[in-house]
Amino acid sequence: MITLKEALKLPKEELPHLKQDLKKRIEEKKELNAYISLDESGDGVPILIKDNIQVKNWSVTSASKILQGYISPYDATVITKLRENGLAPFGRANMDEFAMGSSTETSYYGKTLNPHDYERVPGGSSGGSASAVGGGVAIASLGSDTGGSIRQPASFCGVVGMKPTYGRVSRYGLSAYGSSLDQIGPITQNVEDSAILYDIISGYDPKDSTSADIEYSPITPNLNPNQKYRIAVIDNYVKDASTEIQQAYEKTIRTLEKLGHTIIHKEMTDAKYDISAYYITAMAEASSNLARYDGIRYGSRVEGENLKDTYFRTRSEGFGDEVKRRILVGNFVLSSGYYDAYYVKAQKVRYLIQQKYSEIFQDADLILSPVSPTLPFKFGEKKEPLDMYLSDIYTISVNLAGLPAISLPVDWVGNLPVGLQLIGKPFDELNLFNGALSLEQGLK
Ligand code: GLN
């Protein structure tokens, strides 16, 4: 598949041909179920958009039944920026319902397959985005990452997934899940494409009150794979990963050393606290954010006997089980009597995690960490919600701390890819991309 960098250089008259070719590929690999729908009307390099990002006049549903029939009246800021830079939204990517999940099994549109093994999950929640890029049916894609949803599917599908610093990319037009955690980011075939797409979508946006009003200089012209870094490895983290992941991790450390980087050893808060702090925070925020889906303002409605009954029926029939579970738990942890015990405590843990990261970054420029504790798992393998949640142990602390991180493929076990992530200091995306570029080149 042509890279984003190459596609952006194509003369305009080549674009229809490119779209035709892409359509043919999508048709040939229809079984992946990575696309929910296609839209060829855009004028630019075709790019796949996760189904929770607003595109004007598109059906945008967060892969939920409750949003069937909703047509977006506006473009998200990232979409406006894509259009201004020669790209055009080409299709809606499948995802876990409301971005809640790590396997894309909870989508109302059915599961997406892993392009490298059809019996395994592509990861989630941006599973459609990653599967399409990994399966050669998208040039690049936008995903969203609340607790790993860009990085983990990227690692499961053998592609590059990047989560920007919280506040770097506008959330205007991203359906809110956990508002203090959500970021939109690129899923691409390589690190350079990731930087190109990141540059396009980044920057201050007055329409998002959490957007960072700080100076932004483009990464791409300043990329330098020869820069040497102090890279921290978190010794107490890796013990929870499977043997295959640990081996890939060790191998990558040796590669980084050969490239001239300095490895330093650090400890982090036990990842079990991340899980509790993250899921309490994310569910609390989700329960509040999803209150807007009442059958009156958006999407589908099931008429009841009175207003309250309409709310009740619409929400009972419109939301899937996982979404309901999270709304229930979220309301519980915010309820009077439990608020201090759960929500407030989770915020204290969140603060400690942030502190721990800043301590590590006093001695290190970047951190190397696994993305997933296991290789891509099989469909149906994680039936217990907690088992599914535990597959996020390596990604969620990054969101709790608001840091930028990039997942890139470092190895293969049989036909299954292994991705690892580099984590950077807040707003230090340039060094993050440089480190990733160095590693990518060193692995060739
Ligand atoms: N798997 C995590 C969750 O279910 C992360 C999802 C995401 O980043 N959107 O909350």
Short mmCIF file of C-alpha atoms and ligand atoms in Angstrom, two decimals:
data_model
loop_
_atom_site.label_atom_id
_atom_site.label_comp_id
_atom_site.label_asym_id
_atom_site.label_seq_id
_atom_site.Cartn_x
_atom_site.Cartn_y
_atom_site.Cartn_z
CA MET A 1 0.00 0.00 0.00
CA ILE A 2 1.20 3.48 -0.87
CA THR A 3 2.34 5.45 2.18
CA LEU A 4 0.69 8.68 3.30
CA LYS A 5 3.84 10.61 2.44
CA GLU A 6 3.77 9.27 -1.12
CA ALA A 7 0.02 9.75 -1.49
CA LEU A 8 0.24 13.40 -0.47
CA LYS A 9 2.70 13.98 -3.29
CA LEU A 10 0.46 12.50 -5.99
CA PRO A 11 -0.89 14.89 -8.60
CA LYS A 12 -4.62 15.55 -8.12
CA GLU A 13 -5.61 13.66 -11.24
CA GLU A 14 -4.15 10.46 -9.75
CA LEU A 15 -6.50 10.53 -6.76
CA PRO A 16 -9.55 8.93 -8.44
CA HIS A 17 -7.30 6.05 -9.48
CA LEU A 18 -5.98 5.72 -5.94
CA LYS A 19 -9.54 5.61 -4.58
CA GLN A 20 -10.52 2.96 -7.13
CA ASP A 21 -7.57 0.82 -6.11
CA LEU A 22 -8.42 1.25 -2.45
CA LYS A 23 -12.04 0.30 -3.05
CA LYS A 24 -10.95 -2.86 -4.83
CA ARG A 25 -8.71 -3.82 -1.92
CA ILE A 26 -11.46 -3.14 0.61
CA GLU A 27 -13.83 -5.33 -1.38
CA GLU A 28 -11.26 -8.13 -1.60
CA LYS A 29 -10.81 -8.11 2.16
CA LYS A 30 -14.40 -7.42 3.09
CA GLU A 31 -14.29 -10.12 5.76
CA LEU A 32 -12.05 -7.92 7.90
CA ASN A 33 -15.11 -5.76 8.63
CA ALA A 34 -12.81 -2.82 9.32
CA TYR A 35 -15.01 -0.31 7.50
CA ILE A 36 -18.56 0.37 8.65
CA SER A 37 -19.22 2.39 5.51
CA LEU A 38 -17.46 4.11 2.62
CA ASP A 39 -17.82 7.65 1.32
CA GLU A 40 -15.99 8.59 -1.85
CA SER A 41 -17.32 12.11 -2.14
CA GLY A 42 -14.34 13.78 -0.47
CA ASP A 43 -11.72 15.57 -2.49
CA GLY A 44 -8.26 14.52 -1.29
CA VAL A 45 -6.10 11.62 -0.16
CA PRO A 46 -8.51 9.06 1.31
CA ILE A 47 -8.23 8.49 5.04
CA LEU A 48 -10.25 6.24 7.34
CA ILE A 49 -11.97 7.86 10.32
CA LYS A 50 -12.99 6.15 13.55
CA ASP A 51 -16.76 6.18 13.94
CA ASN A 52 -16.65 8.50 16.97
CA ILE A 53 -15.25 11.53 15.12
CA GLN A 54 -17.76 13.95 13.60
CA VAL A 55 -17.72 14.28 9.81
CA LYS A 56 -20.32 16.65 8.40
CA ASN A 57 -23.29 14.89 6.76
CA TRP A 58 -22.01 11.45 7.74
CA SER A 59 -23.73 8.95 9.92
CA VAL A 60 -21.52 8.91 13.04
CA THR A 61 -22.53 6.31 15.62
CA SER A 62 -19.61 5.31 17.88
CA ALA A 63 -20.61 1.81 16.67
CA SER A 64 -23.69 1.98 18.90
CA LYS A 65 -27.31 1.11 18.19
CA ILE A 66 -28.41 4.19 20.10
CA LEU A 67 -26.90 6.51 17.47
CA GLN A 68 -28.50 4.81 14.47
CA GLY A 69 -30.00 7.52 12.31
CA TYR A 70 -27.86 10.34 13.66
CA ILE A 71 -26.28 12.46 10.91
CA SER A 72 -23.49 14.74 12.01
CA PRO A 73 -24.17 18.43 11.33
CA TYR A 74 -20.51 19.49 11.58
CA ASP A 75 -16.86 18.56 11.09
CA ALA A 76 -14.61 17.84 14.07
CA THR A 77 -11.61 20.18 14.17
CA VAL A 78 -9.30 17.33 13.12
CA ILE A 79 -11.48 16.75 10.03
CA THR A 80 -11.33 20.44 9.08
CA LYS A 81 -7.56 20.22 9.40
CA LEU A 82 -7.41 17.09 7.23
CA ARG A 83 -9.43 18.79 4.52
CA GLU A 84 -7.19 21.88 4.65
CA ASN A 85 -4.16 19.66 4.10
CA GLY A 86 -5.20 17.63 1.08
CA LEU A 87 -6.87 14.69 2.83
CA ALA A 88 -10.48 13.55 2.69
CA PRO A 89 -12.43 11.28 5.04
CA PHE A 90 -13.09 8.09 3.07
CA GLY A 91 -14.87 5.75 5.41
CA ARG A 92 -15.96 5.03 8.96
CA ALA A 93 -13.82 2.63 10.94
CA ASN A 94 -15.38 -0.04 13.13
CA MET A 95 -14.71 0.21 16.87
CA ASP A 96 -15.87 -0.97 20.26
CA GLU A 97 -19.18 0.65 21.17
CA PHE A 98 -18.42 4.15 22.50
CA ALA A 99 -14.71 3.20 22.49
CA MET A 100 -15.23 0.94 25.49
CA GLY A 101 -13.19 -2.18 25.00
CA SER A 102 -9.90 -3.67 23.91
CA SER A 103 -10.99 -6.07 21.17
CA THR A 104 -13.63 -4.42 18.90
CA GLU A 105 -16.00 -7.24 19.87
CA THR A 106 -18.63 -4.87 21.32
CA SER A 107 -19.44 -3.05 18.07
CA TYR A 108 -23.09 -2.97 16.98
CA TYR A 109 -21.75 -3.73 13.48
CA GLY A 110 -20.06 -6.99 14.44
CA LYS A 111 -16.45 -7.78 15.18
CA THR A 112 -13.43 -6.71 13.12
CA LEU A 113 -10.81 -9.37 12.32
CA ASN A 114 -7.08 -9.20 12.90
CA PRO A 115 -5.54 -8.99 9.41
CA HIS A 116 -2.75 -11.39 10.39
CA ASP A 117 -4.94 -14.10 11.91
CA TYR A 118 -8.68 -14.14 11.35
CA GLU A 119 -9.31 -16.04 14.58
CA ARG A 120 -7.84 -13.27 16.66
CA VAL A 121 -8.97 -9.82 17.70
CA PRO A 122 -7.47 -6.69 16.12
CA GLY A 123 -7.39 -5.05 19.55
CA GLY A 124 -9.58 -2.11 20.47
CA SER A 125 -11.24 0.13 20.66
CA SER A 126 -9.82 1.52 17.36
CA GLY A 127 -9.76 -2.02 15.93
CA GLY A 128 -11.21 -1.07 12.54
CA SER A 129 -8.63 1.69 12.06
CA ALA A 130 -5.68 -0.57 12.91
CA SER A 131 -6.95 -3.64 11.07
CA ALA A 132 -7.48 -1.62 7.89
CA VAL A 133 -3.98 -0.13 7.94
CA GLY A 134 -2.39 -3.48 8.90
CA GLY A 135 -4.46 -5.32 6.30
CA GLY A 136 -3.51 -2.96 3.47
CA VAL A 137 -7.01 -1.53 3.04
CA ALA A 138 -6.32 1.99 4.32
CA ILE A 139 -3.42 4.36 3.73
CA ALA A 140 -3.79 5.82 7.21
CA SER A 141 -6.45 6.28 9.81
CA LEU A 142 -7.50 8.38 12.78
CA GLY A 143 -8.30 6.66 16.05
CA SER A 144 -8.93 7.80 19.61
CA ASP A 145 -7.08 6.74 22.73
CA THR A 146 -8.64 6.99 26.19
CA GLY A 147 -6.73 4.14 27.77
CA GLY A 148 -4.77 2.57 24.93
CA SER A 149 -7.28 2.40 22.10
CA ILE A 150 -4.83 3.60 19.45
CA ARG A 151 -1.66 1.93 20.70
CA GLN A 152 -2.97 -1.54 21.56
CA PRO A 153 -4.78 -2.22 18.27
CA ALA A 154 -1.78 -0.79 16.41
CA SER A 155 0.45 -3.30 18.18
CA PHE A 156 -2.00 -6.18 17.50
CA CYS A 157 -2.15 -5.31 13.79
CA GLY A 158 1.55 -4.57 13.19
CA VAL A 159 1.23 -0.83 12.56
CA VAL A 160 2.21 2.47 14.19
CA GLY A 161 -0.24 4.12 16.61
CA MET A 162 0.39 7.41 18.36
CA LYS A 163 -1.39 9.09 21.26
CA PRO A 164 -0.56 12.80 21.57
CA THR A 165 -0.12 14.71 24.84
CA TYR A 166 -3.49 15.51 26.39
CA GLY A 167 -4.47 18.93 25.06
CA ARG A 168 -2.32 18.77 21.93
CA VAL A 169 -5.05 17.66 19.54
CA SER A 170 -8.51 19.21 19.68
CA ARG A 171 -11.28 17.00 21.03
CA TYR A 172 -13.92 19.21 19.40
CA GLY A 173 -16.12 16.76 17.53
CA LEU A 174 -14.83 13.63 19.23
CA SER A 175 -17.67 11.81 20.99
CA ALA A 176 -16.67 12.09 24.62
CA TYR A 177 -15.90 8.91 26.57
CA GLY A 178 -13.52 9.91 29.39
CA SER A 179 -13.06 13.62 28.72
CA SER A 180 -9.96 14.00 30.90
CA LEU A 181 -8.27 11.07 29.09
CA ASP A 182 -9.42 11.13 25.43
CA GLN A 183 -7.09 12.11 22.60
CA ILE A 184 -7.36 11.63 18.84
CA GLY A 185 -4.25 10.30 17.11
CA PRO A 186 -2.85 8.73 13.92
CA ILE A 187 -2.65 5.05 12.98
CA THR A 188 -0.24 4.63 10.08
CA GLN A 189 2.08 2.27 8.23
CA ASN A 190 5.27 3.82 9.56
CA VAL A 191 6.66 6.43 11.98
CA GLU A 192 7.17 9.18 9.40
CA ASP A 193 3.54 8.97 8.25
CA SER A 194 2.55 9.15 11.90
CA ALA A 195 4.49 12.40 12.33
CA ILE A 196 2.97 13.83 9.13
CA LEU A 197 -0.57 13.11 10.28
CA TYR A 198 0.18 14.26 13.81
CA ASP A 199 1.45 17.60 12.47
CA ILE A 200 -1.75 18.05 10.47
CA ILE A 201 -4.17 17.43 13.34
CA SER A 202 -2.26 19.15 16.19
CA GLY A 203 -2.49 22.64 17.57
CA TYR A 204 -4.52 24.93 19.79
CA ASP A 205 -8.27 25.06 19.23
CA PRO A 206 -10.43 27.57 21.11
CA LYS A 207 -13.41 25.26 20.54
CA ASP A 208 -11.93 22.73 22.99
CA SER A 209 -11.55 24.21 26.48
CA THR A 210 -8.86 21.64 27.34
CA SER A 211 -6.83 22.37 24.22
CA ALA A 212 -3.34 23.59 25.17
CA ASP A 213 -2.69 27.17 24.16
CA ILE A 214 1.05 26.76 23.78
CA GLU A 215 3.40 27.22 20.90
CA TYR A 216 3.43 24.44 18.36
CA SER A 217 6.16 23.88 15.83
CA PRO A 218 5.78 21.13 13.22
CA ILE A 219 7.66 17.90 13.86
CA THR A 220 8.21 16.63 10.34
CA PRO A 221 10.80 19.18 9.14
CA ASN A 222 12.83 18.60 12.32
CA LEU A 223 12.84 14.80 12.50
CA ASN A 224 16.26 13.42 13.31
CA PRO A 225 16.71 9.67 13.77
CA ASN A 226 20.34 10.12 14.87
CA GLN A 227 19.57 11.85 18.13
CA LYS A 228 20.67 9.76 21.14
CA TYR A 229 18.48 9.42 24.22
CA ARG A 230 18.40 8.19 27.79
CA ILE A 231 15.66 5.60 27.67
CA ALA A 232 14.15 4.27 30.89
CA VAL A 233 12.92 0.70 31.16
CA ILE A 234 10.49 -0.08 33.96
CA ASP A 235 11.79 -3.27 35.53
CA ASN A 236 8.78 -4.07 37.70
CA TYR A 237 6.37 -3.66 34.77
CA VAL A 238 7.63 -6.34 32.47
CA LYS A 239 7.17 -9.26 34.84
CA ASP A 240 3.43 -9.28 34.13
CA ALA A 241 3.93 -9.77 30.39
CA SER A 242 3.95 -13.11 28.55
CA THR A 243 7.27 -14.72 27.62
CA GLU A 244 6.95 -13.66 23.97
CA ILE A 245 6.46 -10.02 24.95
CA GLN A 246 9.35 -10.16 27.43
CA GLN A 247 11.63 -11.60 24.77
CA ALA A 248 10.69 -8.92 22.26
CA TYR A 249 11.27 -6.33 24.97
CA GLU A 250 14.77 -7.64 25.79
CA LYS A 251 15.64 -7.79 22.10
CA THR A 252 14.49 -4.19 21.63
CA ILE A 253 16.59 -3.01 24.56
CA ARG A 254 19.67 -4.54 22.88
CA THR A 255 18.75 -2.86 19.58
CA LEU A 256 18.39 0.51 21.30
CA GLU A 257 21.78 0.08 22.97
CA LYS A 258 23.39 -0.81 19.65
CA LEU A 259 21.88 2.35 18.21
CA GLY A 260 23.76 4.34 20.83
CA HIS A 261 20.94 5.09 23.27
CA THR A 262 21.55 4.75 27.00
CA ILE A 263 19.24 2.39 28.88
CA ILE A 264 18.47 3.24 32.49
CA HIS A 265 16.50 1.11 34.93
CA LYS A 266 13.52 2.48 36.86
CA GLU A 267 10.56 1.31 38.89
CA MET A 268 6.95 2.44 38.49
CA THR A 269 3.84 2.30 40.67
CA ASP A 270 2.41 -1.22 40.53
CA ALA A 271 0.22 -1.43 37.43
CA LYS A 272 -2.68 -2.91 39.41
CA TYR A 273 -3.34 0.58 40.81
CA ASP A 274 -3.46 1.96 37.26
CA ILE A 275 -6.31 -0.39 36.42
CA SER A 276 -8.42 0.68 39.39
CA ALA A 277 -7.68 4.39 39.02
CA TYR A 278 -8.32 4.32 35.28
CA TYR A 279 -11.53 2.32 35.25
CA ILE A 280 -13.06 4.34 38.09
CA THR A 281 -12.16 7.62 36.38
CA ALA A 282 -13.16 6.53 32.87
CA MET A 283 -16.47 5.01 33.96
CA ALA A 284 -17.35 8.03 36.12
CA GLU A 285 -16.73 10.38 33.21
CA ALA A 286 -18.51 8.06 30.77
CA SER A 287 -21.62 7.83 32.95
CA SER A 288 -21.89 11.59 32.83
CA ASN A 289 -20.96 11.98 29.14
CA LEU A 290 -23.40 9.31 27.98
CA ALA A 291 -26.33 10.90 29.82
CA ARG A 292 -26.93 12.96 26.67
CA TYR A 293 -28.15 9.90 24.75
CA ASP A 294 -31.75 10.13 25.87
CA GLY A 295 -33.63 9.47 22.65
CA ILE A 296 -34.60 13.12 22.36
CA ARG A 297 -31.51 14.83 21.03
CA TYR A 298 -29.61 12.24 19.00
CA GLY A 299 -30.14 9.06 17.05
CA SER A 300 -32.74 6.43 17.75
CA ARG A 301 -35.75 6.71 20.05
CA VAL A 302 -38.03 4.08 21.51
CA GLU A 303 -41.32 5.80 22.40
CA GLY A 304 -42.52 5.14 25.94
CA GLU A 305 -45.65 6.00 27.88
CA ASN A 306 -44.17 9.25 29.13
CA LEU A 307 -40.87 11.11 28.91
CA LYS A 308 -39.16 9.07 31.62
CA ASP A 309 -40.31 5.83 30.05
CA THR A 310 -38.98 7.01 26.66
CA TYR A 311 -35.57 7.64 28.23
CA PHE A 312 -35.68 4.27 29.90
CA ARG A 313 -36.66 2.29 26.81
CA THR A 314 -34.32 4.16 24.47
CA ARG A 315 -31.34 3.59 26.73
CA SER A 316 -32.26 0.01 27.60
CA GLU A 317 -32.52 -0.96 23.95
CA GLY A 318 -29.87 1.35 22.53
CA PHE A 319 -26.84 0.59 24.68
CA GLY A 320 -24.94 -2.70 24.65
CA ASP A 321 -24.05 -4.64 27.81
CA GLU A 322 -20.54 -3.27 28.30
CA VAL A 323 -21.72 0.32 27.96
CA LYS A 324 -24.52 -0.31 30.47
CA ARG A 325 -22.09 -1.89 32.90
CA ARG A 326 -19.89 1.20 32.75
CA ILE A 327 -22.75 3.64 33.19
CA LEU A 328 -23.88 1.68 36.25
CA VAL A 329 -20.42 1.50 37.81
CA GLY A 330 -19.72 5.12 36.89
CA ASN A 331 -22.88 6.32 38.63
CA PHE A 332 -22.07 4.17 41.63
CA VAL A 333 -18.56 5.57 42.15
CA LEU A 334 -19.94 9.12 41.87
CA SER A 335 -22.86 8.55 44.22
CA SER A 336 -22.97 10.15 47.61
CA GLY A 337 -21.41 7.89 50.23
CA TYR A 338 -19.13 6.20 47.67
CA TYR A 339 -17.66 9.24 45.96
CA ASP A 340 -14.81 9.64 48.49
CA ALA A 341 -14.09 5.94 48.68
CA TYR A 342 -13.80 5.46 44.93
CA TYR A 343 -13.72 8.55 42.78
CA VAL A 344 -11.64 10.77 45.07
CA LYS A 345 -9.26 7.93 45.84
CA ALA A 346 -8.79 7.24 42.12
CA GLN A 347 -7.86 10.89 41.58
CA LYS A 348 -5.25 10.64 44.34
CA VAL A 349 -3.76 7.56 42.68
CA ARG A 350 -3.83 9.39 39.37
CA TYR A 351 -1.80 12.19 40.93
CA LEU A 352 0.74 9.71 42.32
CA ILE A 353 1.14 8.12 38.88
CA GLN A 354 1.75 11.54 37.34
CA GLN A 355 4.34 12.27 40.05
CA LYS A 356 6.10 8.97 39.44
CA TYR A 357 6.37 9.68 35.73
CA SER A 358 7.82 13.15 36.32
CA GLU A 359 10.39 11.62 38.68
CA ILE A 360 11.46 9.15 35.98
CA PHE A 361 11.62 11.94 33.42
CA GLN A 362 14.11 13.80 35.57
CA ASP A 363 16.72 11.22 34.49
CA ALA A 364 15.25 9.94 31.23
CA ASP A 365 14.16 11.42 27.90
CA LEU A 366 11.90 8.54 26.94
CA ILE A 367 10.44 5.40 28.49
CA LEU A 368 10.19 2.01 26.77
CA SER A 369 7.25 -0.17 27.78
CA PRO A 370 5.19 -3.10 26.49
CA VAL A 371 1.84 -2.17 24.96
CA SER A 372 -0.08 -5.35 25.65
CA PRO A 373 0.81 -8.10 28.15
CA THR A 374 0.04 -10.74 25.49
CA LEU A 375 -0.01 -11.36 21.76
CA PRO A 376 -3.38 -10.72 20.05
CA PHE A 377 -5.89 -12.98 21.79
CA LYS A 378 -8.67 -15.08 20.27
CA PHE A 379 -12.27 -13.98 19.86
CA GLY A 380 -14.31 -14.80 22.93
CA GLU A 381 -11.21 -15.49 25.00
CA LYS A 382 -11.79 -12.66 27.47
CA LYS A 383 -15.40 -13.07 28.55
CA GLU A 384 -14.92 -11.73 32.06
CA PRO A 385 -14.89 -7.91 31.98
CA LEU A 386 -11.97 -7.81 34.39
CA ASP A 387 -9.87 -10.07 32.14
CA MET A 388 -10.49 -7.65 29.30
CA TYR A 389 -9.64 -4.65 31.51
CA LEU A 390 -6.36 -6.27 32.57
CA SER A 391 -5.20 -6.32 28.96
CA ASP A 392 -4.79 -2.53 29.33
CA ILE A 393 -2.21 -2.58 32.15
CA TYR A 394 0.56 -1.03 30.08
CA THR A 395 -1.34 1.67 28.27
CA ILE A 396 -3.68 3.37 30.74
CA SER A 397 -1.18 5.09 33.05
CA VAL A 398 -0.04 7.11 30.03
CA ASN A 399 -3.58 8.53 29.69
CA LEU A 400 -3.89 9.11 33.44
CA ALA A 401 -0.70 11.18 33.25
CA GLY A 402 -1.66 12.85 29.94
CA LEU A 403 1.62 11.85 28.26
CA PRO A 404 2.38 11.28 24.56
CA ALA A 405 3.28 7.74 23.47
CA ILE A 406 3.83 5.82 20.26
CA SER A 407 3.43 2.11 19.65
CA LEU A 408 5.46 0.54 16.87
CA PRO A 409 5.99 -3.02 15.68
CA VAL A 410 9.30 -4.45 16.90
CA ASP A 411 9.00 -8.18 16.28
CA TRP A 412 6.90 -11.07 15.01
CA VAL A 413 6.03 -14.33 16.73
CA GLY A 414 4.99 -16.57 13.85
CA ASN A 415 2.46 -14.47 11.95
CA LEU A 416 1.61 -12.29 14.96
CA PRO A 417 3.15 -8.85 15.45
CA VAL A 418 4.53 -7.52 18.74
CA GLY A 419 4.44 -3.79 19.36
CA LEU A 420 6.20 -1.82 22.07
CA GLN A 421 5.69 1.79 23.05
CA LEU A 422 7.90 4.75 23.70
CA ILE A 423 6.49 7.28 26.15
CA GLY A 424 7.59 10.93 26.12
CA LYS A 425 7.49 14.00 28.30
CA PRO A 426 4.40 16.22 27.99
CA PHE A 427 4.45 18.17 24.68
CA ASP A 428 7.81 16.65 23.77
CA GLU A 429 6.49 14.85 20.70
CA LEU A 430 9.56 15.73 18.64
CA ASN A 431 11.86 13.60 20.78
CA LEU A 432 9.22 10.87 20.94
CA PHE A 433 9.07 10.66 17.15
CA ASN A 434 12.86 10.86 16.86
CA GLY A 435 13.25 7.92 19.25
CA ALA A 436 10.61 5.92 17.39
CA LEU A 437 12.24 6.70 14.03
CA SER A 438 15.62 5.62 15.35
CA LEU A 439 14.17 2.33 16.62
CA GLU A 440 12.23 1.72 13.41
CA GLN A 441 15.35 2.20 11.31
CA GLY A 442 17.47 0.13 13.69
CA LEU A 443 15.08 -2.81 13.34
CA LYS A 444 15.30 -2.90 9.53
N1 GLN B 1 -9.72 -0.57 26.79
C1 GLN B 1 -9.87 0.67 27.47
C2 GLN B 1 -11.31 0.86 27.87
O1 GLN B 1 -12.08 0.03 27.56
C3 GLN B 1 -9.40 1.80 26.64
C4 GLN B 1 -10.35 2.20 25.58
C5 GLN B 1 -9.95 3.44 24.86
O2 GLN B 1 -8.79 3.86 24.90
N2 GLN B 1 -10.93 4.06 24.25
O3 GLN B 1 -11.68 1.80 28.49
#
